[in-house]
XYZ file of C-alpha atoms in Angstrom:
334
model
C 33.106 63.438 21.207
C 31.148 62.532 18.090
C 33.646 59.823 17.259
C 33.283 58.446 20.782
C 29.479 58.249 20.425
C 29.789 56.470 17.118
C 32.182 54.010 18.721
C 29.734 53.342 21.553
C 26.911 52.771 19.076
C 29.072 50.404 17.067
C 29.983 48.449 20.190
C 26.331 48.225 21.259
C 25.250 47.100 17.794
C 28.062 44.568 17.619
C 26.992 43.232 20.994
C 23.251 43.170 20.345
C 23.227 41.771 16.827
C 24.573 38.323 17.758
C 22.178 38.202 20.711
C 19.252 39.216 18.516
C 20.310 36.694 15.876
C 20.518 33.905 18.437
C 17.113 34.904 19.830
C 15.559 34.903 16.344
C 17.006 31.512 15.434
C 15.535 29.879 18.541
C 12.087 31.453 18.434
C 9.122 30.109 16.444
C 8.461 31.590 13.055
C 5.195 33.434 12.551
C 2.911 30.935 10.841
C -0.429 31.658 9.137
C -3.540 31.034 11.291
C -4.480 28.026 9.154
C -1.361 26.115 10.170
C -1.661 23.646 13.039
C -0.148 20.413 14.287
C -2.892 18.518 12.430
C -2.650 20.603 9.253
C 0.937 21.830 8.996
C 2.016 24.386 6.447
C 3.115 22.820 3.166
C 6.189 24.217 1.413
C 7.362 23.031 -1.998
C 11.003 23.551 -2.904
C 11.304 22.806 -6.635
C 14.206 20.803 -8.060
C 17.235 22.946 -8.770
C 16.019 25.756 -6.517
C 18.683 28.033 -5.063
C 18.828 28.945 -1.393
C 17.234 32.267 -2.286
C 14.398 30.478 -4.102
C 13.942 28.149 -1.134
C 13.624 31.139 1.201
C 11.092 32.711 -1.147
C 9.126 29.444 -1.257
C 8.884 29.456 2.538
C 7.635 33.047 2.617
C 5.225 32.560 -0.277
C 3.734 29.527 1.460
C 2.635 31.786 4.304
C 5.459 32.092 6.828
C 5.403 35.723 7.927
C 9.124 36.281 7.803
C 11.114 38.181 5.216
C 12.578 35.914 2.574
C 15.655 38.168 2.620
C 16.172 37.422 6.310
C 15.674 33.684 5.753
C 18.095 33.717 2.841
C 20.669 35.576 4.951
C 20.322 32.840 7.604
C 20.712 30.089 5.026
C 23.908 31.721 3.720
C 25.277 32.512 7.182
C 24.769 28.896 8.293
C 27.092 27.630 5.582
C 24.487 25.046 4.545
C 22.717 26.919 1.770
C 24.045 24.561 -0.903
C 22.840 21.513 1.069
C 19.135 22.438 0.903
C 17.217 19.682 -0.849
C 14.215 19.976 -3.118
C 10.950 18.392 -2.085
C 7.619 18.763 -0.335
C 7.917 19.768 3.317
C 5.514 20.398 6.166
C 6.090 22.810 9.051
C 3.932 22.963 12.153
C 3.577 25.932 14.512
C 6.629 26.098 16.735
C 9.083 25.695 13.878
C 12.132 27.900 14.358
C 14.482 29.192 11.638
C 17.061 26.706 12.863
C 14.745 23.686 12.808
C 13.350 24.769 9.444
C 16.800 24.803 7.877
C 17.701 21.500 9.544
C 14.691 19.848 7.921
C 15.496 21.311 4.498
C 19.115 20.168 4.726
C 18.198 16.661 5.899
C 15.553 16.376 3.205
C 12.866 15.362 5.692
C 9.980 15.592 3.285
C 6.310 15.186 4.176
C 5.545 11.466 4.175
C 2.224 9.745 3.740
C 1.125 6.113 3.597
C -1.248 4.054 1.495
C -2.459 0.653 2.681
C -3.397 -2.003 0.152
C -5.528 -4.650 1.844
C -5.311 -8.420 1.384
C -8.238 -9.710 -0.618
C -8.873 -6.520 -2.582
C -9.553 -6.901 -6.289
C -8.318 -4.463 -8.916
C -11.456 -2.309 -8.628
C -10.950 -1.926 -4.875
C -7.293 -1.104 -5.417
C -7.834 1.570 -8.038
C -10.631 3.147 -6.032
C -8.328 3.476 -3.008
C -5.516 4.924 -5.116
C -7.714 7.373 -6.981
C -9.403 8.613 -3.801
C -6.139 9.294 -1.974
C -5.609 13.035 -1.423
C -1.900 12.424 -0.850
C -1.091 11.157 -4.351
C -0.706 13.005 -7.615
C -3.340 11.397 -9.780
C -1.748 10.360 -13.058
C -3.921 7.281 -13.680
C -7.366 8.886 -13.949
C -9.390 7.698 -16.891
C -7.169 4.681 -17.541
C -8.523 1.142 -17.668
C -6.830 -1.503 -15.491
C -4.992 -2.744 -18.589
C -3.811 0.771 -19.409
C -2.688 1.207 -15.804
C -0.515 -1.889 -16.135
C 1.055 -0.486 -19.297
C 1.671 2.878 -17.599
C 3.578 1.277 -14.719
C 5.700 -0.894 -16.998
C 3.738 -4.162 -17.083
C 2.073 -4.205 -20.522
C 0.124 -7.319 -21.506
C -0.005 -8.520 -17.875
C -3.429 -9.107 -16.349
C -3.853 -6.606 -13.477
C -5.687 -8.828 -11.012
C -3.682 -9.941 -7.990
C -0.452 -8.382 -9.241
C 0.058 -5.924 -6.376
C 1.383 -6.951 -2.985
C -0.917 -5.894 -0.136
C 1.077 -3.813 2.327
C 1.417 -0.287 3.707
C 3.532 1.856 1.409
C 5.247 5.021 2.579
C 5.773 7.784 0.065
C 6.503 11.482 -0.185
C 3.341 13.557 -0.313
C 2.168 14.155 -3.909
C 4.049 11.140 -5.265
C 2.446 10.050 -8.581
C -0.011 7.188 -8.131
C 1.784 5.243 -10.856
C 4.986 5.240 -8.798
C 3.274 3.669 -5.799
C 1.552 1.020 -7.913
C 4.822 0.195 -9.654
C 6.391 -0.325 -6.237
C 3.515 -2.592 -5.173
C 3.766 -4.612 -8.399
C 7.505 -5.049 -7.954
C 6.921 -6.121 -4.351
C 4.497 -8.821 -5.527
C 7.023 -10.026 -8.101
C 9.618 -10.383 -5.355
C 7.365 -12.097 -2.816
C 5.902 -14.445 -5.416
C 9.370 -15.421 -6.598
C 10.391 -16.066 -2.999
C 7.334 -18.224 -2.317
C 7.771 -20.187 -5.541
C 11.427 -20.863 -4.718
C 10.295 -22.346 -1.388
C 7.552 -24.579 -2.841
C 7.165 -28.187 -1.761
C 8.663 -30.686 -4.248
C 5.379 -32.486 -4.944
C 3.249 -29.433 -5.725
C 0.750 -29.896 -8.576
C 1.230 -26.232 -9.479
C 3.180 -25.758 -12.688
C 4.317 -22.148 -12.393
C 4.566 -19.156 -10.101
C 1.556 -17.664 -11.908
C -0.531 -20.689 -10.952
C 0.674 -20.276 -7.361
C -0.536 -16.669 -7.437
C -3.950 -17.738 -8.704
C -4.341 -20.370 -5.996
C -3.065 -17.978 -3.321
C -5.731 -15.467 -4.319
C -8.439 -18.120 -3.816
C -7.013 -19.069 -0.419
C -6.999 -15.385 0.538
C -10.707 -15.077 -0.211
C -11.674 -18.398 1.384
C -10.501 -17.650 4.923
C -9.300 -14.790 7.074
C -7.995 -17.141 9.779
C -4.247 -17.454 9.430
C -3.945 -20.927 10.945
C -6.521 -22.260 8.469
C -4.690 -21.062 5.369
C -2.266 -24.044 5.085
C -5.244 -26.399 5.478
C -7.240 -24.601 2.772
C -4.114 -24.767 0.641
C -3.974 -28.516 1.271
C -7.589 -28.979 0.150
C -7.023 -27.246 -3.165
C -3.599 -28.780 -3.802
C -5.044 -32.240 -3.153
C -7.972 -31.557 -5.481
C -5.692 -30.313 -8.244
C -3.500 -33.358 -7.820
C -6.365 -35.819 -8.404
C -8.227 -33.714 -10.984
C -11.137 -32.862 -8.689
C -12.901 -29.557 -9.307
C -12.062 -26.817 -6.836
C -15.707 -25.811 -6.294
C -14.790 -22.553 -4.574
C -17.446 -19.846 -4.267
C -15.061 -16.849 -4.398
C -14.000 -17.673 -7.951
C -17.635 -17.933 -9.048
C -18.391 -14.592 -7.389
C -15.414 -13.012 -9.135
C -16.713 -14.264 -12.472
C -20.057 -12.579 -11.806
C -18.255 -9.252 -11.417
C -20.403 -6.244 -10.638
C -23.544 -8.305 -11.223
C -23.026 -10.083 -7.901
C -25.518 -8.678 -5.387
C -24.187 -10.427 -2.291
C -26.369 -13.503 -2.676
C -24.793 -16.497 -4.440
C -27.597 -18.586 -5.954
C -27.720 -22.127 -7.279
C -28.197 -20.752 -10.793
C -24.917 -18.862 -10.396
C -23.106 -22.078 -9.541
C -24.526 -23.700 -12.665
C -23.806 -20.820 -15.080
C -20.592 -21.648 -16.887
C -17.901 -18.940 -16.961
C -14.095 -19.190 -17.068
C -14.145 -18.538 -13.309
C -16.824 -21.082 -12.387
C -14.847 -23.731 -10.530
C -17.992 -25.851 -10.213
C -18.374 -26.287 -13.973
C -14.695 -26.243 -14.926
C -11.728 -28.222 -13.664
C -8.418 -26.700 -12.669
C -7.577 -23.154 -11.732
C -9.385 -20.077 -13.048
C -7.522 -18.136 -15.756
C -6.308 -15.312 -13.483
C -6.048 -14.421 -9.807
C -9.258 -13.167 -8.227
C -7.747 -10.855 -5.589
C -4.493 -9.683 -4.006
C -3.102 -12.439 -1.762
C -0.917 -11.679 1.233
C 2.286 -13.473 2.150
C 0.594 -16.152 4.269
C -1.708 -17.085 1.409
C 1.230 -17.247 -1.007
C 3.008 -19.627 1.340
C -0.128 -21.695 1.897
C -0.448 -22.185 -1.862
C 3.062 -23.594 -2.266
C 3.599 -25.059 1.220
C 0.226 -26.547 2.143
C -0.316 -28.642 5.241
C 0.676 -32.283 4.772
C -2.790 -33.792 5.133
C -5.206 -35.713 2.856
C -8.127 -33.306 3.395
C -10.388 -32.654 0.413
C -13.259 -30.683 1.953
C -13.929 -27.878 4.388
C -16.987 -26.123 5.748
C -17.418 -22.956 7.792
C -17.992 -23.524 11.494
C -19.748 -20.204 11.934
C -17.008 -18.577 14.013
C -14.666 -17.709 11.155
C -12.792 -21.019 11.270
C -13.334 -24.100 9.112
C -13.845 -27.809 9.671
C -11.692 -29.943 7.371
C -12.475 -33.451 6.200
C -10.694 -36.133 4.189
C -13.813 -37.993 3.000
C -17.208 -37.017 1.677
C -18.954 -38.804 4.537
C -16.946 -36.786 7.072
C -17.724 -33.612 5.162
C -21.442 -34.301 5.020
C -21.431 -34.896 8.763
C -19.629 -31.580 9.264
C -22.187 -29.812 7.076
C -25.037 -31.233 9.139
C -23.316 -30.179 12.351
C -22.122 -26.708 11.481
C -24.451 -25.599 8.679
C -27.718 -27.457 9.176
C -27.341 -27.668 12.981
C -28.519 -31.267 13.108
């Protein structure tokens, strides 16, 4: 009789265990109260971690499930050796099955950082250093030291990063993201320079980058960029000074208070395009792709002047008389 009872118990256990296991695998894990869809639970699986260590990392992060039970599931699944290291996020509703699937696929927590066209190096570093999603490994470094850290020693930092939205794993070092942005600018600049018009007065890709940065700061209207590019290309071709306010403002640096005065236009600096001919010595901002193209593929037109219309667009002129008339119309309202 006793043997019969033991047999019955064994049969019941053998029947219930798979059902209980299936139920457990499909039901949400018990997350800490702080976890939500907006602020999911972060779990870090270190490089080289075993399946047991991965299970412990999940429990130590706050999931209220035995690490022994999680480890048993990882082993039973046959995928314990496929778990990948990284930074993961799990929202409420995560089941043991979906948790393991994410660890095996390596679906790490991703974040993005947007670098905006027209930013200078100060704007860029401020955005990078204030990002809570990056590991800050550039704090305390000057822009020149940052360039050395990311593998570009002796290169001026201004304009050398391509403005775009960069996706990265959460806690990626800031230097890694900036290296990616610098490499992206190298690639896009090389592409633009390879597509330059045959009669360009620009002598190198670096000069194209400098001019593109000025075009970027002169207008935010995409259709005007090739025309602005034409103005500056035509001026360079005949030796006429660029006379562009953004380069003067850049030369003033942090002393610029938002009001460009006549005395500023007369004060000679390497970036004062009113007192000096040719291009300034470095870029003045990060140009986007359209500005790069406008620098090397300007509109085929003899324009030499432009003035703001007051609606964001510009009026372009080929002669000084036409330009003066445009100034009276759009600036002086005469």
